[in-house]
Coordinates of C-alpha atoms and ligand atoms in Angstrom, one line a residue:
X36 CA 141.0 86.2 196.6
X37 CA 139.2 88.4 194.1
X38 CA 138.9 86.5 190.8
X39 CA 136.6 88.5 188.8
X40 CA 136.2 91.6 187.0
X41 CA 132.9 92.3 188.9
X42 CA 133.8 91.7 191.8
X43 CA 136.4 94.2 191.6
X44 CA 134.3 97.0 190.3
X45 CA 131.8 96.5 193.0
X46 CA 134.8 96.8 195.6
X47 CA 135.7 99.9 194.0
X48 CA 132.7 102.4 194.2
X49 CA 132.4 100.8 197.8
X50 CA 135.5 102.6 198.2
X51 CA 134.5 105.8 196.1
X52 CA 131.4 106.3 198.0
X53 CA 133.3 106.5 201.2
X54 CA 136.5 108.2 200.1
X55 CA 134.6 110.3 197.1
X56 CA 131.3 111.0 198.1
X57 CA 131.3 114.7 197.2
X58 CA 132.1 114.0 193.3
X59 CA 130.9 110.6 193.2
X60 CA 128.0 111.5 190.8
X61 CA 131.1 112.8 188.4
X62 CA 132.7 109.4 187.9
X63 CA 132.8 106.2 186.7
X64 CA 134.5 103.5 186.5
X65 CA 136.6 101.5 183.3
X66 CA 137.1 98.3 182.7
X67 CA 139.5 96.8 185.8
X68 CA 142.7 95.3 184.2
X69 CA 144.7 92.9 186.0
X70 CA 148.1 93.3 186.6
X71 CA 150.5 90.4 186.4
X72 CA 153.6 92.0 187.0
X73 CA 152.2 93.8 190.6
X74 CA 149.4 91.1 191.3
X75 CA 147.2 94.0 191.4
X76 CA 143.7 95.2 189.4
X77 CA 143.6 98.3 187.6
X78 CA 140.4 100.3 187.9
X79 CA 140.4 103.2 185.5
X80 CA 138.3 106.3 186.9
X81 CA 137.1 108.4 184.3
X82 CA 134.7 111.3 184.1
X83 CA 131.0 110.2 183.7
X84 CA 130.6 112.5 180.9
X85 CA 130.7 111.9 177.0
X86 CA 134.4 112.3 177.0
X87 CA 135.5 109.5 179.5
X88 CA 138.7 111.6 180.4
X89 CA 140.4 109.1 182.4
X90 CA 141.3 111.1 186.0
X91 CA 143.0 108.3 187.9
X92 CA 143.2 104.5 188.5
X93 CA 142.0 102.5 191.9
X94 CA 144.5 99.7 192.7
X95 CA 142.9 96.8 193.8
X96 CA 145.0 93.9 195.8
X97 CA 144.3 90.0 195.3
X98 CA 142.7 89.7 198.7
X99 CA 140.1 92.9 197.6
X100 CA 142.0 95.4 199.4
X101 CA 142.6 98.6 198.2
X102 CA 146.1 99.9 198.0
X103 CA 147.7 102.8 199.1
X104 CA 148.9 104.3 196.5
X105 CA 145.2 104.5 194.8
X106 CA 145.2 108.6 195.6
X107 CA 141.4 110.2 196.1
X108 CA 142.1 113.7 196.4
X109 CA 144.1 114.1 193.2
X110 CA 140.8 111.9 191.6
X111 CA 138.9 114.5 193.9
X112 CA 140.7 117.9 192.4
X113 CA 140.4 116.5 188.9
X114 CA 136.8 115.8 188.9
X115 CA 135.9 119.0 190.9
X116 CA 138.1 120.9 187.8
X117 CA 135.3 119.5 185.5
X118 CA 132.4 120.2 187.9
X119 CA 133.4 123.7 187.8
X120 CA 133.7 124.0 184.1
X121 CA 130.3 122.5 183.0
X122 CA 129.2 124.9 186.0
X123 CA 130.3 128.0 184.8
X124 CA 127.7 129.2 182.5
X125 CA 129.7 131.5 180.8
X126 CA 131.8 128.3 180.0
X127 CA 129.5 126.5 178.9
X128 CA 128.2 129.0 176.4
X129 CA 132.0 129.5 174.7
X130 CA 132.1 125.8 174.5
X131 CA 129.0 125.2 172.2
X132 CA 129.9 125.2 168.5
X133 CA 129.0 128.3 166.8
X134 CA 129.6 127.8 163.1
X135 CA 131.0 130.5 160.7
X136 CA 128.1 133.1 159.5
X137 CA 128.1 132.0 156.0
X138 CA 125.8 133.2 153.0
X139 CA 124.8 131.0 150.3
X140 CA 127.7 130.7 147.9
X141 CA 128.9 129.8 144.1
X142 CA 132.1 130.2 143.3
X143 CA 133.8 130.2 140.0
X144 CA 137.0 129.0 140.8
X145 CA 140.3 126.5 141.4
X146 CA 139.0 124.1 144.2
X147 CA 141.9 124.2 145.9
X148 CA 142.9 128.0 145.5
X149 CA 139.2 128.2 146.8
X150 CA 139.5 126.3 150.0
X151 CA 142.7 128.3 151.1
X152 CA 140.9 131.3 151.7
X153 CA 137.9 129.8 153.2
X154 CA 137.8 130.4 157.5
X155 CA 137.7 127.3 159.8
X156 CA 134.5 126.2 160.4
X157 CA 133.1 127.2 156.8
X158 CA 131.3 123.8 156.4
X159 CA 129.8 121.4 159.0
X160 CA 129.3 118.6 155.7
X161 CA 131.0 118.0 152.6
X162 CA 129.5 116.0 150.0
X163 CA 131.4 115.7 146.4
X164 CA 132.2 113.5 143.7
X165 CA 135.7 114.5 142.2
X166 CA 136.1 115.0 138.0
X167 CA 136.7 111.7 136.6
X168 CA 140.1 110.7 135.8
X169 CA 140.5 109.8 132.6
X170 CA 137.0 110.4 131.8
X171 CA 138.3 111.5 128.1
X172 CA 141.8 110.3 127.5
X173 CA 142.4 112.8 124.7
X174 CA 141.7 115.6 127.1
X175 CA 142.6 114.4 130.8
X176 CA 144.5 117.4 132.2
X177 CA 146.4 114.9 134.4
X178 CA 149.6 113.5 133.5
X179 CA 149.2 110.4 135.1
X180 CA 146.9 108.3 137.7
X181 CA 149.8 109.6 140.5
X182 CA 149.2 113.4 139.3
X183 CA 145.5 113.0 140.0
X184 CA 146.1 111.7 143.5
X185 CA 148.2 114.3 144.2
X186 CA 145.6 117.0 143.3
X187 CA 142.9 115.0 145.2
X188 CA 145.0 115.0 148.1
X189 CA 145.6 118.8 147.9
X190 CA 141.9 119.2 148.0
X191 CA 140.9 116.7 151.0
X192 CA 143.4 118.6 153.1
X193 CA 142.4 122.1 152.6
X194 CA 138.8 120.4 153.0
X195 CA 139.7 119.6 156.3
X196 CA 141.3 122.7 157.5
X197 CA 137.5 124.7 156.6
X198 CA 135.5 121.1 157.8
X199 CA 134.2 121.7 161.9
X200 CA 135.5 119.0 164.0
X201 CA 133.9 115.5 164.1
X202 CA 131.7 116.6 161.0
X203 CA 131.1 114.3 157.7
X204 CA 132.8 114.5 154.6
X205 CA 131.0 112.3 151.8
X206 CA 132.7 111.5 148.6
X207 CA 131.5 109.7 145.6
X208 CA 134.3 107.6 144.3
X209 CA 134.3 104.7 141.8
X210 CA 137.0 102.2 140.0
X211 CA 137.6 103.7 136.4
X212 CA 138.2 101.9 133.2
X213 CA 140.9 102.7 131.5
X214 CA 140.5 101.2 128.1
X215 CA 142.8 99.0 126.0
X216 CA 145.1 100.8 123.7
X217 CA 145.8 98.3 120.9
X218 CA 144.4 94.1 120.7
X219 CA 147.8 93.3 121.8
X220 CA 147.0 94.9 125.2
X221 CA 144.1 94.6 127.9
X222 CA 142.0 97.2 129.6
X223 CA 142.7 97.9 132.9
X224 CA 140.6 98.7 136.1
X225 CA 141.8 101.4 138.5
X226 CA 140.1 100.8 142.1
X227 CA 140.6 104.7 142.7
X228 CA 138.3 104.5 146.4
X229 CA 140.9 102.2 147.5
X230 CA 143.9 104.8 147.1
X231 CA 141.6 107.7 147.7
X232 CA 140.4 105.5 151.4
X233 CA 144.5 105.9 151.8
X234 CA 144.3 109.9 151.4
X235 CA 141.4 110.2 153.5
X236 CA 143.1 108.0 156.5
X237 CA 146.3 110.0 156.3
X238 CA 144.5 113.4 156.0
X239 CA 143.3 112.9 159.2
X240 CA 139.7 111.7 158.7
X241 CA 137.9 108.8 160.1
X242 CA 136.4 105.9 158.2
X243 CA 132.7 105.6 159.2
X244 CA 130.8 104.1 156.4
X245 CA 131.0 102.7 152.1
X246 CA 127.8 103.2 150.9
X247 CA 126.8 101.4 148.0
X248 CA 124.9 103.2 145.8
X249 CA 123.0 100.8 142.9
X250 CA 121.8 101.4 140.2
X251 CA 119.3 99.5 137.9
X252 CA 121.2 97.0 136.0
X253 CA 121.7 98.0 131.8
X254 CA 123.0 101.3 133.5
X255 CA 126.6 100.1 132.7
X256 CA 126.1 98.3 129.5
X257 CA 127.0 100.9 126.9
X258 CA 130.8 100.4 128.3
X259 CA 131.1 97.3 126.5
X260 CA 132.5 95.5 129.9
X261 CA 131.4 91.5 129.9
X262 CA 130.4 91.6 126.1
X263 CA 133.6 88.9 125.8
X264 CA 132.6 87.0 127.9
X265 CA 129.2 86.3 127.2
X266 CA 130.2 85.4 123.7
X267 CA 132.8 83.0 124.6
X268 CA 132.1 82.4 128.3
X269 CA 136.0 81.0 128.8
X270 CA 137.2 80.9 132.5
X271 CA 139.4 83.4 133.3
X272 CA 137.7 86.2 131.6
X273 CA 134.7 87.1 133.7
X274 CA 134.1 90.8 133.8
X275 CA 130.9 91.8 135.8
X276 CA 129.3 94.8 134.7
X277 CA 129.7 97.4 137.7
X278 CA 126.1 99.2 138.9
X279 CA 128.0 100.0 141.8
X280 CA 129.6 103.2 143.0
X281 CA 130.6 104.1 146.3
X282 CA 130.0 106.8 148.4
X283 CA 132.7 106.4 151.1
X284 CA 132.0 108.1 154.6
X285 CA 134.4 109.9 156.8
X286 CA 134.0 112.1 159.8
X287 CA 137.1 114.6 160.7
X288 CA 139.3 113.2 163.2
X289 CA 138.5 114.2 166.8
X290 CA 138.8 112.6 170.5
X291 CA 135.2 113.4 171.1
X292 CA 132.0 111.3 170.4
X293 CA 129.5 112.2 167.6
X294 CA 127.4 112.5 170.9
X295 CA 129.5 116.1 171.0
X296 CA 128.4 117.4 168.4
X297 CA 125.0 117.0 168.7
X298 CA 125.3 118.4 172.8
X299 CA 127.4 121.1 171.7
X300 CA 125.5 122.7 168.9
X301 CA 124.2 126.1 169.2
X302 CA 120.3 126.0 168.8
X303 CA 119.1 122.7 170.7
X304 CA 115.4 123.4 168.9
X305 CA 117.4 122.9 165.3
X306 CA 119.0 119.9 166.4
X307 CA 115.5 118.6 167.2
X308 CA 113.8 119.7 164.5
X309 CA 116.5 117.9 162.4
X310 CA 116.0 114.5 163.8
X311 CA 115.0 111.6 161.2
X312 CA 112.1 110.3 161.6
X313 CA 110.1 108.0 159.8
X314 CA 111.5 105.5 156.9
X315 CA 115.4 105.2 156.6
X316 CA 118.1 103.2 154.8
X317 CA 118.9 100.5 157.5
X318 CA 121.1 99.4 155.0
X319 CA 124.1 100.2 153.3
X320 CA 123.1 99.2 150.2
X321 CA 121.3 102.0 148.4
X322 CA 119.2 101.6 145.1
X323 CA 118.9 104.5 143.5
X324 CA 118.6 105.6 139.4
X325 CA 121.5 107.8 137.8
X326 CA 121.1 111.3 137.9
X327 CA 120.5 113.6 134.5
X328 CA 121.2 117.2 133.8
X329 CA 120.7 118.5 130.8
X330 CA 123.4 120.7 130.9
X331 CA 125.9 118.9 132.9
X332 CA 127.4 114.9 131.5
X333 CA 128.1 113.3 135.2
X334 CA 125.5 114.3 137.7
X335 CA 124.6 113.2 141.7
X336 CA 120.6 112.2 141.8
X337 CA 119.0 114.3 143.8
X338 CA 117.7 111.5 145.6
X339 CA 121.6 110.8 146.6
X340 CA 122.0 114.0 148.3
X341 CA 119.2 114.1 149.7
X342 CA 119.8 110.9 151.9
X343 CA 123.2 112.3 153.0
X344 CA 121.9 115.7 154.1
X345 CA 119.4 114.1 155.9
X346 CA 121.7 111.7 157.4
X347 CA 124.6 113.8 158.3
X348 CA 123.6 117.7 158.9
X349 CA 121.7 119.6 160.9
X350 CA 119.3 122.5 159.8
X351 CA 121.3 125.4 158.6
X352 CA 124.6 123.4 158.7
X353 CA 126.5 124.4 155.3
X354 CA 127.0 121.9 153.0
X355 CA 130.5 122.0 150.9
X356 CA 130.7 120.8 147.2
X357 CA 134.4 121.8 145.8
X358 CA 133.2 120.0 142.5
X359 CA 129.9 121.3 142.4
X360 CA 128.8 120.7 138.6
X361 CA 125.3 121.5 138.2
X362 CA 124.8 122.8 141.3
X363 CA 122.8 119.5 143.2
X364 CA 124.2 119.5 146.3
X365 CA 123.3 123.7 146.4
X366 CA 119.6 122.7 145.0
X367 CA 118.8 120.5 147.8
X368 CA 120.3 122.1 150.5
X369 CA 117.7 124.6 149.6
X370 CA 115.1 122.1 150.1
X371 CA 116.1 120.8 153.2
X372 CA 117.0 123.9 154.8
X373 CA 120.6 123.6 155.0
X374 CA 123.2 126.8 153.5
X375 CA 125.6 125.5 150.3
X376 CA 129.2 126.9 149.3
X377 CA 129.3 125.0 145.9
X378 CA 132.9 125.9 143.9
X379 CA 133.3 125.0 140.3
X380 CA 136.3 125.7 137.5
X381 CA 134.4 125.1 134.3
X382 CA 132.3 128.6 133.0
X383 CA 130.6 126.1 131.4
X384 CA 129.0 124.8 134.4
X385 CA 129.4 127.9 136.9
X386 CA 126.9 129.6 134.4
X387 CA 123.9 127.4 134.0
X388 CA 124.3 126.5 137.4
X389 CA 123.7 130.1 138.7
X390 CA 120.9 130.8 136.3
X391 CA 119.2 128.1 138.4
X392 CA 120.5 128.6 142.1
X393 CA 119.3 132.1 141.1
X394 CA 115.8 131.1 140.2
X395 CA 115.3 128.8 143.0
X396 CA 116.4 131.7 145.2
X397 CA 113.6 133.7 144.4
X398 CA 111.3 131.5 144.6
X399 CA 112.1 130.6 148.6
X400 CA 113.0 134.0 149.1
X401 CA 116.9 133.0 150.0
X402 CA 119.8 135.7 150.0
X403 CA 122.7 133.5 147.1
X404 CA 126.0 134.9 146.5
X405 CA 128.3 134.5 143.3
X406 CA 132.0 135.4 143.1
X407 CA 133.9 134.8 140.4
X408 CA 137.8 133.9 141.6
X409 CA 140.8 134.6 140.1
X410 CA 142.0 131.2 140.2
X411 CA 140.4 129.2 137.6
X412 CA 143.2 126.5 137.3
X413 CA 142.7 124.2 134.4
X414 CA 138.8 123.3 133.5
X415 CA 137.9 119.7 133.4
X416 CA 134.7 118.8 131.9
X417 CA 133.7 115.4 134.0
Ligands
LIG291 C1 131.8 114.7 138.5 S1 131.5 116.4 138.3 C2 130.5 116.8 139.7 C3 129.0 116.9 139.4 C4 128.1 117.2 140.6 N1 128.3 116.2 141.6 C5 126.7 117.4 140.1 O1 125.8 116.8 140.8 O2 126.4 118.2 139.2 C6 133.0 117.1 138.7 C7 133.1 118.6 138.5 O3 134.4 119.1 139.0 C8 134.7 120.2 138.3 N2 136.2 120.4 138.5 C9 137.2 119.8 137.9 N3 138.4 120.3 138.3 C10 138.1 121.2 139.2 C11 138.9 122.1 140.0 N4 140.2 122.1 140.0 N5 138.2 123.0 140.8 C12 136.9 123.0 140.9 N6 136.1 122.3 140.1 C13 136.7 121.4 139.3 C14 134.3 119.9 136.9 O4 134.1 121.1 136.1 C15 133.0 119.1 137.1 O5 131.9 119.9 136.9

């Protein structure tokens, strides 16, 4: 009797070194399985590559023999298909990822009138923090908290039509206070990362990571949150004040491994050259100061962007802000080598945000591009 999974897995590439022996370097095995219903073990056989396409299955009888219908030469034909394809050198070339040729770009413009136009494969990251909802009551151009998911939504799926397969899509998002309208009634808190986390899932991207991102404490005093409390300090009506935001992590839905991308890229000398070395945040948990602009009232710190450049692009990759703002995300790209698309509504920004980019350009010699769209949509100033 064979009792163990180990056993079983030995008996099996016995059998594939006698019966497979031409493709046996092609294969490997899965975890065996047993079957109650047949009193038989399962042995997936799947390609030995980063894929682990599953070609066929080994049956394996209690007594360690194997069974008839465990069929090599259709496990033969299907591993010899994918010899020949990482063969073929012309093959091989069409499979590596070429992204689209991309300039530099700012674009004055709707977000998600933007996007639409945008080819497949424009950006290989995406790294945004959304306008704020309800940042100003009096002037919030969205009806309700439902009206703002709705836009966000529109905007995470054209994101993902112009996002490369298996690439990142980072997006600051934070619980919003929306502030009480009389004595008679409380403030509320909206945890808008847990409905956006919703929208990301059912747009087709992958959770990977929630950063925390925070920030020295007295950044969130000025709210007002907690003063209650620590006059009267009653049970019931403990409010923390937040130094937390989140920067929630996806990566575009895809059956292959990160380990893809990084095989299949174009230029195997950028890929190196963009490896991390050095210090890193082995942690989530990421202390880092708000950012300032002078022009600009809710700005990323470069030191933000930096870490998620570093940590999720390559060299030349293009980096994607549809809220751009002042432009961060398209200042350090610069630095770090990588190309920018950065799309804003508000001529208030778009303006002081090219007289920089332009500057910068000059000064590194880089080739920026600024369109001005004919969909503005509604400007929000968060
Ligand atoms: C929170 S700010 C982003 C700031 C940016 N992360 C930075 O570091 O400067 C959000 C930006 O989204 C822009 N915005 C709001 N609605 C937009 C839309 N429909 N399309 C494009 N940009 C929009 C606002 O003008 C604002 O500058």
């Amino acid at each position: 009797m064979v009792n163990s999974a180990k056993e079983v897995r030995k008996i099996t590439q016995k059998w594939i070194e006698q019966h497979l022996a031409d493709v046996k370097d092609f294969v490997s095995l899965g975890l065996p399985e047993i079957d109650d219903r047949y009193n038989v073990w399962r042995v997936p056989i799947v390609l030995s590559n980063a894929t682990s396409h599953l070609i066929g299955e080994a049956k394996i009888g209690l007594l360690g023999n194997v069974m008839d219908s465990t069929r090599p030469e259709l496990i033969r034909t299907r591993a010899k298909r994918f010899i020949n394809e990482v063969s073929a050198p012309d093959r091989k070339r069409q499979e590596l990822f070429y992204p689209a040729p991309i300039p530099n770009k700012v674009i004055l413009g709707d977000a998600m009138k933007v996007l639409e136009e945008l080819p497949p494969d424009t950006a290989q990251l995406v790294i945004t923090s959304p306008p704020y909802y309800n940042a100003k009551p009096e002037s919030c151009e969205f009806i309700d908290y439902q009206e703002y998911l709705n836009f966000l939504r529109g905007v995470i799926i054209r994101i993902r039509e112009v996002l490369s397969e298996g690439r990142f899509f980072t997006i600051n998002v934070s619980p919003v206070l929306v502030r009480r309208t009389s004595r008679s009634t409380s403030s509320k808190r909206i945890p808008i990362p847990f409905d956006v986390h919703q929208i990301m899932a059912s747009a087709g991207f992958e959770f990977i990571d929630d950063i925390i991102w925070v920030k020295p404490e007295g950044a969130g005093w000025n709210l007002g949150r907690g003063r209650r409390f620590a006059a009267d300090r009653q049970p019931l009506q403990y409010k923390p004040v937040s130094v937390t935001e989140y920067v929630l992590v996806y990566r575009k839905k895809t059956t292959k491994l990160i380990d893809w991308n990084i095989r299949k890229h174009y230029d195997s000398k950028l890929v190196e050259q963009s490896r991390i070395l050095g210090d890193y945040d082995v942690t989530n948990v990421w202390h880092i100061p708000p950012g300032h602009h002078k022009r600009h009232p809710a700005v990323f710190p470069d030191e933000l962007v930096h870490k998620l450049i570093r940590y999720y692009s390559f060299i030349d990759d293009l980096v994607l802000d549809p809220f751009a703002g002042s432009g961060t995300v398209g200042r350090v790209a610069i630095d770090m080598n990588r190309r920018f698309l950065l799309i804003d509504n508000n001529p208030k920004y778009f303006h002081p945000m090219k007289e920089e980019l332009s500057k910068l350009a000059i000064t590194r010699n880089i080739r920026v591009d600024y369109e001005v769209s004919d969909h503005l949509g509604e400007a929000n100033d968060s």
